mmCIF file with all atom_site columns, C-alpha atoms in Angstrom:
data_model
loop_
_atom_site.group_PDB
_atom_site.id
_atom_site.type_symbol
_atom_site.label_atom_id
_atom_site.label_alt_id
_atom_site.label_comp_id
_atom_site.label_asym_id
_atom_site.label_entity_id
_atom_site.label_seq_id
_atom_site.pdbx_PDB_ins_code
_atom_site.Cartn_x
_atom_site.Cartn_y
_atom_site.Cartn_z
_atom_site.occupancy
_atom_site.B_iso_or_equiv
_atom_site.pdbx_formal_charge
_atom_site.auth_seq_id
_atom_site.auth_comp_id
_atom_site.auth_asym_id
_atom_site.auth_atom_id
_atom_site.pdbx_PDB_model_num
ATOM 1   C CA . GLY C 1 1   ? 0.053   -0.073 0.168  1.00 54.00 ? 81  GLY C CA 1
ATOM 2   C CA . ALA C 1 2   ? 0.863   3.613  -0.079 1.00 81.00 ? 82  ALA C CA 1
ATOM 3   C CA . GLY C 1 3   ? 3.000   5.427  2.470  1.00 93.00 ? 83  GLY C CA 1
ATOM 4   C CA . VAL C 1 4   ? 3.116   8.473  3.644  1.00 96.00 ? 84  VAL C CA 1
ATOM 5   C CA . SER C 1 5   ? 2.613   11.223 1.724  1.00 96.00 ? 85  SER C CA 1
ATOM 6   C CA . GLN C 1 6   ? 3.803   14.790 1.838  1.00 97.00 ? 86  GLN C CA 1
ATOM 7   C CA . SER C 1 7   ? 2.646   18.169 -0.342 1.00 97.00 ? 87  SER C CA 1
ATOM 8   C CA . PRO C 1 8   ? 4.538   19.729 -1.270 1.00 97.00 ? 88  PRO C CA 1
ATOM 9   C CA . SER C 1 9   ? 7.508   18.662 -1.376 1.00 95.00 ? 89  SER C CA 1
ATOM 10  C CA . ASN C 1 10  ? 9.526   21.547 -1.476 1.00 96.00 ? 90  ASN C CA 1
ATOM 11  C CA . LYS C 1 11  ? 8.555   25.078 -0.525 1.00 97.00 ? 91  LYS C CA 1
ATOM 12  C CA . VAL C 1 12  ? 10.023  28.824 -1.022 1.00 98.00 ? 92  VAL C CA 1
ATOM 13  C CA . THR C 1 13  ? 7.971   31.514 0.447  1.00 98.00 ? 93  THR C CA 1
ATOM 14  C CA . GLU C 1 14  ? 8.923   34.943 1.570  1.00 97.00 ? 94  GLU C CA 1
ATOM 15  C CA . LYS C 1 15  ? 9.232   35.936 4.835  1.00 97.00 ? 95  LYS C CA 1
ATOM 16  C CA . GLY C 1 16  ? 6.034   37.718 6.672  1.00 98.00 ? 96  GLY C CA 1
ATOM 17  C CA . LYS C 1 17  ? 3.835   34.657 4.490  1.00 98.00 ? 97  LYS C CA 1
ATOM 18  C CA . ASP C 1 18  ? 1.618   32.167 5.109  1.00 98.00 ? 98  ASP C CA 1
ATOM 19  C CA . VAL C 1 19  ? 1.920   28.662 4.570  1.00 98.00 ? 99  VAL C CA 1
ATOM 20  C CA . GLU C 1 20  ? 0.093   25.399 4.527  1.00 98.00 ? 100 GLU C CA 1
ATOM 21  C CA . LEU C 1 21  ? 1.461   21.820 4.923  1.00 98.00 ? 101 LEU C CA 1
ATOM 22  C CA . ARG C 1 22  ? -0.212  18.676 4.360  1.00 98.00 ? 102 ARG C CA 1
ATOM 23  C CA . CYS C 1 23  ? 0.285   15.374 5.118  1.00 98.00 ? 103 CYS C CA 1
ATOM 24  C CA . ASP C 1 24  ? -1.416  12.026 3.561  1.00 97.00 ? 104 ASP C CA 1
ATOM 25  C CA . PRO C 1 25  ? -0.966  9.000  6.257  1.00 96.00 ? 105 PRO C CA 1
ATOM 26  C CA . ILE C 1 26  ? -0.701  5.289  5.706  1.00 95.00 ? 106 ILE C CA 1
ATOM 27  C CA . SER C 1 27  ? -4.732  4.385  5.857  1.00 93.00 ? 107 SER C CA 1
ATOM 28  C CA . GLY C 1 28  ? -6.055  3.185  8.846  1.00 90.00 ? 108 GLY C CA 1
ATOM 29  C CA . HIS C 1 29  ? -2.941  4.631  11.057 1.00 92.00 ? 109 HIS C CA 1
ATOM 30  C CA . THR C 1 30  ? -5.160  6.477  13.715 1.00 90.00 ? 110 THR C CA 1
ATOM 31  C CA . ALA C 1 31  ? -1.412  8.766  15.098 1.00 90.00 ? 111 ALA C CA 1
ATOM 32  C CA . LEU C 1 32  ? -0.385  10.684 13.073 1.00 93.00 ? 112 LEU C CA 1
ATOM 33  C CA . TYR C 1 33  ? 2.776   13.089 13.958 1.00 93.00 ? 113 TYR C CA 1
ATOM 34  C CA . TRP C 1 34  ? 4.758   16.010 13.263 1.00 95.00 ? 114 TRP C CA 1
ATOM 35  C CA . TYR C 1 35  ? 8.822   16.691 13.629 1.00 94.00 ? 115 TYR C CA 1
ATOM 36  C CA . ARG C 1 36  ? 10.794  19.872 12.384 1.00 95.00 ? 116 ARG C CA 1
ATOM 37  C CA . GLN C 1 37  ? 14.589  19.201 11.721 1.00 93.00 ? 117 GLN C CA 1
ATOM 38  C CA . SER C 1 38  ? 17.120  21.908 10.656 1.00 89.00 ? 118 SER C CA 1
ATOM 39  C CA . LEU C 1 39  ? 20.399  21.584 8.842  1.00 80.00 ? 119 LEU C CA 1
ATOM 40  C CA . GLY C 1 40  ? 22.139  19.166 10.780 1.00 72.00 ? 120 GLY C CA 1
ATOM 41  C CA . GLN C 1 41  ? 19.963  18.789 13.286 1.00 76.00 ? 121 GLN C CA 1
ATOM 42  C CA . GLY C 1 42  ? 17.797  15.773 15.063 1.00 80.00 ? 122 GLY C CA 1
ATOM 43  C CA . LEU C 1 43  ? 13.774  15.947 15.168 1.00 87.00 ? 123 LEU C CA 1
ATOM 44  C CA . GLU C 1 44  ? 12.046  17.731 16.829 1.00 90.00 ? 124 GLU C CA 1
ATOM 45  C CA . PHE C 1 45  ? 8.709   17.121 17.788 1.00 91.00 ? 125 PHE C CA 1
ATOM 46  C CA . LEU C 1 46  ? 6.441   19.412 17.132 1.00 94.00 ? 126 LEU C CA 1
ATOM 47  C CA . ILE C 1 47  ? 2.681   17.784 17.808 1.00 93.00 ? 127 ILE C CA 1
ATOM 48  C CA . TYR C 1 48  ? 1.003   14.535 17.789 1.00 90.00 ? 128 TYR C CA 1
ATOM 49  C CA . PHE C 1 49  ? -2.932  13.988 16.716 1.00 91.00 ? 129 PHE C CA 1
ATOM 50  C CA . GLN C 1 50  ? -4.864  10.346 18.148 1.00 88.00 ? 130 GLN C CA 1
ATOM 51  C CA . GLY C 1 51  ? -7.887  10.731 15.648 1.00 89.00 ? 131 GLY C CA 1
ATOM 52  C CA . ASN C 1 52  ? -8.779  13.966 15.265 1.00 90.00 ? 132 ASN C CA 1
ATOM 53  C CA . SER C 1 53  ? -7.640  15.202 18.498 1.00 90.00 ? 133 SER C CA 1
ATOM 54  C CA . ALA C 1 54  ? -3.970  16.841 19.046 1.00 89.00 ? 134 ALA C CA 1
ATOM 55  C CA . PRO C 1 55  ? -3.106  15.492 23.049 1.00 82.00 ? 135 PRO C CA 1
ATOM 56  C CA . ASP C 1 56  ? 0.148   17.145 22.930 1.00 81.00 ? 136 ASP C CA 1
ATOM 57  C CA . LYS C 1 57  ? 1.060   19.909 21.194 1.00 85.00 ? 137 LYS C CA 1
ATOM 58  C CA . SER C 1 58  ? 3.988   21.111 24.039 1.00 84.00 ? 138 SER C CA 1
ATOM 59  C CA . GLY C 1 59  ? 6.641   20.651 20.745 1.00 91.00 ? 139 GLY C CA 1
ATOM 60  C CA . LEU C 1 60  ? 4.614   23.969 18.951 1.00 94.00 ? 140 LEU C CA 1
ATOM 61  C CA . PRO C 1 61  ? 7.390   26.593 18.793 1.00 93.00 ? 141 PRO C CA 1
ATOM 62  C CA . SER C 1 62  ? 5.056   29.655 18.984 1.00 94.00 ? 142 SER C CA 1
ATOM 63  C CA . ASP C 1 63  ? 1.192   30.395 18.481 1.00 95.00 ? 143 ASP C CA 1
ATOM 64  C CA . ARG C 1 64  ? 2.384   31.134 13.864 1.00 97.00 ? 144 ARG C CA 1
ATOM 65  C CA . PHE C 1 65  ? 1.902   27.588 14.215 1.00 97.00 ? 145 PHE C CA 1
ATOM 66  C CA . SER C 1 66  ? -0.402  25.291 14.548 1.00 97.00 ? 146 SER C CA 1
ATOM 67  C CA . ALA C 1 67  ? -2.076  21.968 12.915 1.00 97.00 ? 147 ALA C CA 1
ATOM 68  C CA . GLU C 1 68  ? -5.432  20.504 13.051 1.00 96.00 ? 148 GLU C CA 1
ATOM 69  C CA . ARG C 1 69  ? -6.777  17.061 11.558 1.00 95.00 ? 149 ARG C CA 1
ATOM 70  C CA . THR C 1 70  ? -9.708  16.060 10.014 1.00 89.00 ? 150 THR C CA 1
ATOM 71  C CA . GLY C 1 71  ? -11.773 12.690 9.644  1.00 88.00 ? 151 GLY C CA 1
ATOM 72  C CA . GLY C 1 72  ? -9.032  10.880 11.415 1.00 84.00 ? 152 GLY C CA 1
ATOM 73  C CA . SER C 1 73  ? -6.681  11.420 8.079  1.00 93.00 ? 153 SER C CA 1
ATOM 74  C CA . VAL C 1 74  ? -4.879  14.155 6.309  1.00 96.00 ? 154 VAL C CA 1
ATOM 75  C CA . SER C 1 75  ? -4.077  16.426 8.703  1.00 97.00 ? 155 SER C CA 1
ATOM 76  C CA . THR C 1 76  ? -2.076  20.194 7.503  1.00 98.00 ? 156 THR C CA 1
ATOM 77  C CA . LEU C 1 77  ? 0.721   22.131 9.920  1.00 98.00 ? 157 LEU C CA 1
ATOM 78  C CA . THR C 1 78  ? 0.075   25.735 9.461  1.00 98.00 ? 158 THR C CA 1
ATOM 79  C CA . ILE C 1 79  ? 2.940   28.764 10.038 1.00 98.00 ? 159 ILE C CA 1
ATOM 80  C CA . GLN C 1 80  ? 1.875   31.999 10.365 1.00 98.00 ? 160 GLN C CA 1
ATOM 81  C CA . ARG C 1 81  ? 3.692   35.061 9.420  1.00 98.00 ? 161 ARG C CA 1
ATOM 82  C CA . THR C 1 82  ? 6.914   33.351 8.438  1.00 98.00 ? 162 THR C CA 1
ATOM 83  C CA . GLN C 1 83  ? 9.858   33.524 9.593  1.00 97.00 ? 163 GLN C CA 1
ATOM 84  C CA . GLN C 1 84  ? 14.053  32.564 8.441  1.00 96.00 ? 164 GLN C CA 1
ATOM 85  C CA . GLU C 1 85  ? 14.281  30.227 11.432 1.00 94.00 ? 165 GLU C CA 1
ATOM 86  C CA . ASP C 1 86  ? 11.197  28.828 9.854  1.00 96.00 ? 166 ASP C CA 1
ATOM 87  C CA . SER C 1 87  ? 13.303  26.875 7.247  1.00 96.00 ? 167 SER C CA 1
ATOM 88  C CA . ALA C 1 88  ? 13.647  23.961 8.179  1.00 96.00 ? 168 ALA C CA 1
ATOM 89  C CA . VAL C 1 89  ? 12.522  20.074 6.727  1.00 95.00 ? 169 VAL C CA 1
ATOM 90  C CA . TYR C 1 90  ? 9.020   19.448 8.134  1.00 96.00 ? 170 TYR C CA 1
ATOM 91  C CA . LEU C 1 91  ? 8.929   15.834 8.382  1.00 95.00 ? 171 LEU C CA 1
ATOM 92  C CA . CYS C 1 92  ? 5.098   13.786 9.402  1.00 96.00 ? 172 CYS C CA 1
ATOM 93  C CA . ALA C 1 93  ? 5.041   10.203 10.436 1.00 94.00 ? 173 ALA C CA 1
ATOM 94  C CA . SER C 1 94  ? 1.832   7.955  11.346 1.00 93.00 ? 174 SER C CA 1
ATOM 95  C CA . SER C 1 95  ? 1.785   4.135  13.341 1.00 90.00 ? 175 SER C CA 1
ATOM 96  C CA . LEU C 1 96  ? -0.713  2.104  14.137 1.00 87.00 ? 176 LEU C CA 1
ATOM 97  C CA . GLY C 1 97  ? -1.691  3.977  16.873 1.00 73.00 ? 177 GLY C CA 1
ATOM 98  C CA . THR C 1 98  ? -0.047  5.808  19.848 1.00 66.00 ? 178 THR C CA 1
ATOM 99  C CA . ASP C 1 99  ? 0.945   2.066  21.818 1.00 69.00 ? 179 ASP C CA 1
ATOM 100 C CA . VAL C 1 100 ? 2.703   0.708  19.157 1.00 64.00 ? 180 VAL C CA 1
ATOM 101 C CA . GLY C 1 101 ? 6.563   1.304  18.168 1.00 76.00 ? 181 GLY C CA 1
ATOM 102 C CA . GLU C 1 102 ? 6.769   1.908  14.447 1.00 88.00 ? 182 GLU C CA 1
ATOM 103 C CA . GLN C 1 103 ? 6.768   5.458  13.134 1.00 91.00 ? 183 GLN C CA 1
ATOM 104 C CA . TYR C 1 104 ? 6.402   5.498  9.156  1.00 93.00 ? 184 TYR C CA 1
ATOM 105 C CA . PHE C 1 105 ? 7.651   8.422  7.766  1.00 94.00 ? 185 PHE C CA 1
ATOM 106 C CA . GLY C 1 106 ? 6.934   10.233 5.040  1.00 95.00 ? 186 GLY C CA 1
ATOM 107 C CA . PRO C 1 107 ? 9.246   11.997 2.734  1.00 94.00 ? 187 PRO C CA 1
ATOM 108 C CA . GLY C 1 108 ? 9.163   15.664 3.798  1.00 95.00 ? 188 GLY C CA 1
ATOM 109 C CA . THR C 1 109 ? 8.716   19.306 2.839  1.00 96.00 ? 189 THR C CA 1
ATOM 110 C CA . ARG C 1 110 ? 11.870  21.106 2.804  1.00 95.00 ? 190 ARG C CA 1
ATOM 111 C CA . LEU C 1 111 ? 10.377  25.292 3.955  1.00 97.00 ? 191 LEU C CA 1
ATOM 112 C CA . THR C 1 112 ? 12.761  27.614 2.310  1.00 97.00 ? 192 THR C CA 1
ATOM 113 C CA . VAL C 1 113 ? 11.727  31.341 3.997  1.00 97.00 ? 193 VAL C CA 1
ATOM 114 C CA . THR C 1 114 ? 13.762  34.218 2.711  1.00 96.00 ? 194 THR C CA 1
ATOM 115 C CA . SER B 2 1   ? 14.773  18.971 24.999 1.00 44.00 ? 150 SER B CA 1
ATOM 116 C CA . GLN B 2 2   ? 17.131  15.797 23.404 1.00 49.00 ? 151 GLN B CA 1
ATOM 117 C CA . GLN B 2 3   ? 16.349  12.372 25.138 1.00 66.00 ? 152 GLN B CA 1
ATOM 118 C CA . GLY B 2 4   ? 18.530  9.573  23.094 1.00 71.00 ? 153 GLY B CA 1
ATOM 119 C CA . GLU B 2 5   ? 22.179  11.376 22.859 1.00 81.00 ? 154 GLU B CA 1
ATOM 120 C CA . GLU B 2 6   ? 23.903  9.092  20.350 1.00 84.00 ? 155 GLU B CA 1
ATOM 121 C CA . ASP B 2 7   ? 27.763  8.924  19.990 1.00 84.00 ? 156 ASP B CA 1
ATOM 122 C CA . PRO B 2 8   ? 29.974  9.305  17.782 1.00 86.00 ? 157 PRO B CA 1
ATOM 123 C CA . GLN B 2 9   ? 28.915  12.539 16.230 1.00 88.00 ? 158 GLN B CA 1
ATOM 124 C CA . ALA B 2 10  ? 30.305  10.567 12.926 1.00 91.00 ? 159 ALA B CA 1
ATOM 125 C CA . LEU B 2 11  ? 32.182  7.694  11.862 1.00 94.00 ? 160 LEU B CA 1
ATOM 126 C CA . SER B 2 12  ? 33.668  6.535  8.964  1.00 95.00 ? 161 SER B CA 1
ATOM 127 C CA . ILE B 2 13  ? 34.879  3.275  8.336  1.00 96.00 ? 162 ILE B CA 1
ATOM 128 C CA . GLN B 2 14  ? 35.517  0.472  5.120  1.00 97.00 ? 163 GLN B CA 1
ATOM 129 C CA . GLU B 2 15  ? 33.257  -1.239 3.948  1.00 97.00 ? 164 GLU B CA 1
ATOM 130 C CA . GLY B 2 16  ? 33.362  -4.524 5.476  1.00 97.00 ? 165 GLY B CA 1
ATOM 131 C CA . GLU B 2 17  ? 34.192  -3.759 8.785  1.00 97.00 ? 166 GLU B CA 1
ATOM 132 C CA . ASN B 2 18  ? 31.790  -3.672 11.312 1.00 97.00 ? 167 ASN B CA 1
ATOM 133 C CA . ALA B 2 19  ? 29.843  0.328  12.777 1.00 96.00 ? 168 ALA B CA 1
ATOM 134 C CA . THR B 2 20  ? 29.227  0.413  16.359 1.00 96.00 ? 169 THR B CA 1
ATOM 135 C CA . MET B 2 21  ? 26.701  3.827  17.191 1.00 96.00 ? 170 MET B CA 1
ATOM 136 C CA . ASN B 2 22  ? 25.672  4.466  21.286 1.00 96.00 ? 171 ASN B CA 1
ATOM 137 C CA . CYS B 2 23  ? 23.084  5.945  22.037 1.00 95.00 ? 172 CYS B CA 1
ATOM 138 C CA . SER B 2 24  ? 21.715  7.292  25.569 1.00 95.00 ? 173 SER B CA 1
ATOM 139 C CA . TYR B 2 25  ? 19.395  8.671  27.077 1.00 93.00 ? 174 TYR B CA 1
ATOM 140 C CA . LYS B 2 26  ? 17.915  9.939  30.809 1.00 91.00 ? 175 LYS B CA 1
ATOM 141 C CA . THR B 2 27  ? 14.563  9.103  31.861 1.00 87.00 ? 176 THR B CA 1
ATOM 142 C CA . SER B 2 28  ? 12.612  5.371  31.687 1.00 88.00 ? 177 SER B CA 1
ATOM 143 C CA . ILE B 2 29  ? 11.438  4.426  28.704 1.00 89.00 ? 178 ILE B CA 1
ATOM 144 C CA . ASN B 2 30  ? 8.718   2.400  26.783 1.00 89.00 ? 179 ASN B CA 1
ATOM 145 C CA . ASN B 2 31  ? 11.341  0.998  24.245 1.00 92.00 ? 180 ASN B CA 1
ATOM 146 C CA . LEU B 2 32  ? 14.351  2.466  22.687 1.00 94.00 ? 181 LEU B CA 1
ATOM 147 C CA . GLN B 2 33  ? 13.884  2.621  18.351 1.00 95.00 ? 182 GLN B CA 1
ATOM 148 C CA . TRP B 2 34  ? 16.963  3.156  15.668 1.00 96.00 ? 183 TRP B CA 1
ATOM 149 C CA . TYR B 2 35  ? 16.356  5.093  12.667 1.00 95.00 ? 184 TYR B CA 1
ATOM 150 C CA . ARG B 2 36  ? 18.088  5.428  9.302  1.00 96.00 ? 185 ARG B CA 1
ATOM 151 C CA . GLN B 2 37  ? 17.511  8.352  7.333  1.00 94.00 ? 186 GLN B CA 1
ATOM 152 C CA . ASN B 2 38  ? 19.109  9.288  3.617  1.00 90.00 ? 187 ASN B CA 1
ATOM 153 C CA . SER B 2 39  ? 20.097  12.959 2.542  1.00 77.00 ? 188 SER B CA 1
ATOM 154 C CA . GLY B 2 40  ? 17.995  14.588 4.893  1.00 63.00 ? 189 GLY B CA 1
ATOM 155 C CA . ARG B 2 41  ? 14.712  13.309 4.218  1.00 71.00 ? 190 ARG B CA 1
ATOM 156 C CA . GLY B 2 42  ? 12.387  10.820 5.613  1.00 82.00 ? 191 GLY B CA 1
ATOM 157 C CA . LEU B 2 43  ? 13.510  7.672  8.005  1.00 92.00 ? 192 LEU B CA 1
ATOM 158 C CA . VAL B 2 44  ? 13.314  4.236  7.811  1.00 94.00 ? 193 VAL B CA 1
ATOM 159 C CA . HIS B 2 45  ? 12.597  2.791  10.984 1.00 94.00 ? 194 HIS B CA 1
ATOM 160 C CA . LEU B 2 46  ? 15.142  -0.284 11.447 1.00 96.00 ? 195 LEU B CA 1
ATOM 161 C CA . ILE B 2 47  ? 14.837  -2.067 14.455 1.00 96.00 ? 196 ILE B CA 1
ATOM 162 C CA . LEU B 2 48  ? 12.608  -1.413 18.272 1.00 94.00 ? 197 LEU B CA 1
ATOM 163 C CA . ILE B 2 49  ? 13.574  -2.934 21.555 1.00 95.00 ? 198 ILE B CA 1
ATOM 164 C CA . ARG B 2 50  ? 11.424  -2.936 24.776 1.00 93.00 ? 199 ARG B CA 1
ATOM 165 C CA . SER B 2 51  ? 12.740  -1.850 27.731 1.00 93.00 ? 200 SER B CA 1
ATOM 166 C CA . ASN B 2 52  ? 12.075  -5.633 29.353 1.00 94.00 ? 201 ASN B CA 1
ATOM 167 C CA . GLU B 2 53  ? 14.689  -6.662 26.718 1.00 96.00 ? 202 GLU B CA 1
ATOM 168 C CA . ARG B 2 54  ? 18.204  -7.555 26.449 1.00 97.00 ? 203 ARG B CA 1
ATOM 169 C CA . GLU B 2 55  ? 19.460  -7.901 22.888 1.00 98.00 ? 204 GLU B CA 1
ATOM 170 C CA . LYS B 2 56  ? 18.120  -8.464 19.090 1.00 97.00 ? 205 LYS B CA 1
ATOM 171 C CA . HIS B 2 57  ? 18.683  -9.430 15.744 1.00 96.00 ? 206 HIS B CA 1
ATOM 172 C CA . SER B 2 58  ? 17.796  -8.359 12.576 1.00 95.00 ? 207 SER B CA 1
ATOM 173 C CA . GLY B 2 59  ? 19.725  -8.871 9.421  1.00 96.00 ? 208 GLY B CA 1
ATOM 174 C CA . ARG B 2 60  ? 23.390  -7.324 9.357  1.00 97.00 ? 209 ARG B CA 1
ATOM 175 C CA . LEU B 2 61  ? 21.998  -5.530 12.864 1.00 97.00 ? 210 LEU B CA 1
ATOM 176 C CA . ARG B 2 62  ? 22.545  -5.800 16.345 1.00 98.00 ? 211 ARG B CA 1
ATOM 177 C CA . VAL B 2 63  ? 21.050  -3.492 19.225 1.00 98.00 ? 212 VAL B CA 1
ATOM 178 C CA . THR B 2 64  ? 21.366  -4.039 23.062 1.00 98.00 ? 213 THR B CA 1
ATOM 179 C CA . LEU B 2 65  ? 19.929  -2.185 25.581 1.00 97.00 ? 214 LEU B CA 1
ATOM 180 C CA . ASP B 2 66  ? 21.232  -1.357 29.152 1.00 97.00 ? 215 ASP B CA 1
ATOM 181 C CA . THR B 2 67  ? 18.804  0.212  30.805 1.00 95.00 ? 216 THR B CA 1
ATOM 182 C CA . SER B 2 68  ? 20.952  0.571  34.073 1.00 95.00 ? 217 SER B CA 1
ATOM 183 C CA . LYS B 2 69  ? 23.141  1.887  32.509 1.00 95.00 ? 218 LYS B CA 1
ATOM 184 C CA . LYS B 2 70  ? 20.028  3.785  30.537 1.00 95.00 ? 219 LYS B CA 1
ATOM 185 C CA . SER B 2 71  ? 22.227  3.260  27.286 1.00 96.00 ? 220 SER B CA 1
ATOM 186 C CA . SER B 2 72  ? 21.834  1.269  23.710 1.00 97.00 ? 221 SER B CA 1
ATOM 187 C CA . SER B 2 73  ? 24.041  0.070  21.257 1.00 97.00 ? 222 SER B CA 1
ATOM 188 C CA . LEU B 2 74  ? 23.609  -0.248 16.774 1.00 97.00 ? 223 LEU B CA 1
ATOM 189 C CA . LEU B 2 75  ? 25.912  -3.124 15.264 1.00 98.00 ? 224 LEU B CA 1
ATOM 190 C CA . ILE B 2 76  ? 25.940  -3.150 11.211 1.00 98.00 ? 225 ILE B CA 1
ATOM 191 C CA . THR B 2 77  ? 28.098  -6.025 10.521 1.00 97.00 ? 226 THR B CA 1
ATOM 192 C CA . ALA B 2 78  ? 29.506  -6.239 7.307  1.00 97.00 ? 227 ALA B CA 1
ATOM 193 C CA . SER B 2 79  ? 29.432  -2.976 6.153  1.00 97.00 ? 228 SER B CA 1
ATOM 194 C CA . ARG B 2 80  ? 27.939  -1.684 2.850  1.00 96.00 ? 229 ARG B CA 1
ATOM 195 C CA . ALA B 2 81  ? 28.871  1.158  0.968  1.00 95.00 ? 230 ALA B CA 1
ATOM 196 C CA . ALA B 2 82  ? 24.941  1.425  0.603  1.00 94.00 ? 231 ALA B CA 1
ATOM 197 C CA . ASP B 2 83  ? 25.019  1.310  4.484  1.00 96.00 ? 232 ASP B CA 1
ATOM 198 C CA . THR B 2 84  ? 25.926  5.025  4.280  1.00 96.00 ? 233 THR B CA 1
ATOM 199 C CA . ALA B 2 85  ? 23.486  7.558  5.823  1.00 95.00 ? 234 ALA B CA 1
ATOM 200 C CA . SER B 2 86  ? 22.112  8.968  9.317  1.00 94.00 ? 235 SER B CA 1
ATOM 201 C CA . TYR B 2 87  ? 21.526  7.104  12.310 1.00 95.00 ? 236 TYR B CA 1
ATOM 202 C CA . PHE B 2 88  ? 19.149  8.233  14.927 1.00 94.00 ? 237 PHE B CA 1
ATOM 203 C CA . CYS B 2 89  ? 18.073  6.173  17.960 1.00 94.00 ? 238 CYS B CA 1
ATOM 204 C CA . ALA B 2 90  ? 14.844  7.385  19.519 1.00 93.00 ? 239 ALA B CA 1
ATOM 205 C CA . THR B 2 91  ? 12.905  6.637  22.393 1.00 92.00 ? 240 THR B CA 1
ATOM 206 C CA . ARG B 2 92  ? 9.624   6.054  23.843 1.00 88.00 ? 241 ARG B CA 1
ATOM 207 C CA . GLY B 2 93  ? 8.116   7.157  27.430 1.00 81.00 ? 242 GLY B CA 1
ATOM 208 C CA . ASN B 2 94  ? 6.008   4.951  29.465 1.00 73.00 ? 243 ASN B CA 1
ATOM 209 C CA . THR B 2 95  ? 2.582   6.663  30.206 1.00 64.00 ? 244 THR B CA 1
ATOM 210 C CA . GLY B 2 96  ? 0.452   9.667  28.487 1.00 59.00 ? 245 GLY B CA 1
ATOM 211 C CA . ALA B 2 97  ? 2.180   13.406 27.393 1.00 52.00 ? 246 ALA B CA 1
ATOM 212 C CA . ASN B 2 98  ? 6.022   10.255 27.431 1.00 53.00 ? 247 ASN B CA 1
ATOM 213 C CA . SER B 2 99  ? 4.139   8.676  24.351 1.00 64.00 ? 248 SER B CA 1
ATOM 214 C CA . LYS B 2 100 ? 6.676   10.311 21.404 1.00 77.00 ? 249 LYS B CA 1
ATOM 215 C CA . LEU B 2 101 ? 9.159   9.590  20.187 1.00 85.00 ? 250 LEU B CA 1
ATOM 216 C CA . THR B 2 102 ? 12.375  11.741 21.152 1.00 87.00 ? 251 THR B CA 1
ATOM 217 C CA . PHE B 2 103 ? 14.995  11.699 18.774 1.00 90.00 ? 252 PHE B CA 1
ATOM 218 C CA . GLY B 2 104 ? 18.623  12.169 18.973 1.00 89.00 ? 253 GLY B CA 1
ATOM 219 C CA . LYS B 2 105 ? 20.704  14.606 17.239 1.00 88.00 ? 254 LYS B CA 1
ATOM 220 C CA . GLY B 2 106 ? 21.875  11.761 15.042 1.00 91.00 ? 255 GLY B CA 1
ATOM 221 C CA . ILE B 2 107 ? 25.664  9.372  13.505 1.00 93.00 ? 256 ILE B CA 1
ATOM 222 C CA . THR B 2 108 ? 26.459  10.091 10.242 1.00 93.00 ? 257 THR B CA 1
ATOM 223 C CA . LEU B 2 109 ? 28.033  6.908  8.930  1.00 96.00 ? 258 LEU B CA 1
ATOM 224 C CA . SER B 2 110 ? 30.590  7.039  5.666  1.00 96.00 ? 259 SER B CA 1
ATOM 225 C CA . VAL B 2 111 ? 31.158  3.142  4.403  1.00 97.00 ? 260 VAL B CA 1
ATOM 226 C CA . ARG B 2 112 ? 34.658  3.625  2.634  1.00 95.00 ? 261 ARG B CA 1
ATOM 227 C CA . PRO B 2 113 ? 34.291  1.346  -0.663 1.00 91.00 ? 262 PRO B CA 1
#
């Protein structure tokens, strides 16, 4: 079956603009995770969803970041008034449930804020 | 804050040699996982070891876990040039808000042909 997909694969935006990043998890996976990875760094946890609810939003860096998930499937990460420090690769992952260990990652969206 | 910290940060070996990568963590865990990443994009899950396990094998991979020392090691035997990638350890806490995975900064492995 299809893996996790993310769109767009690359996004270049001007400082101050809003961007939306999309994640399509593997069908049937109830848990969905967003991470951010800056150049040469590890993964920074942003938020996760169990179904449509987000029990843990602790990783969102500021109130400019928000995410939603509808229908227990597709998720959108929105960054408002982008700043240059938002430039990174945004990775989405899904798993069968939060109690299941393995996460399946998408290819990521590379965001560049100019 | 980082939970898992890998060591070394970078490792360069000759094809055919074994590669050993280490990970240390701070708080109690439910499981520890190793992932591989090529070219700064998506990660691929390699192996998971639970807190009540000490050693696990998968093909050329061997992972050990020492909960008393809060450390794990990943051994890749008979390395190949195609093993060149970044490797991350990730820990999963036991309950609630700790159920997310926390990743280290990764180890860059270069395997010279």
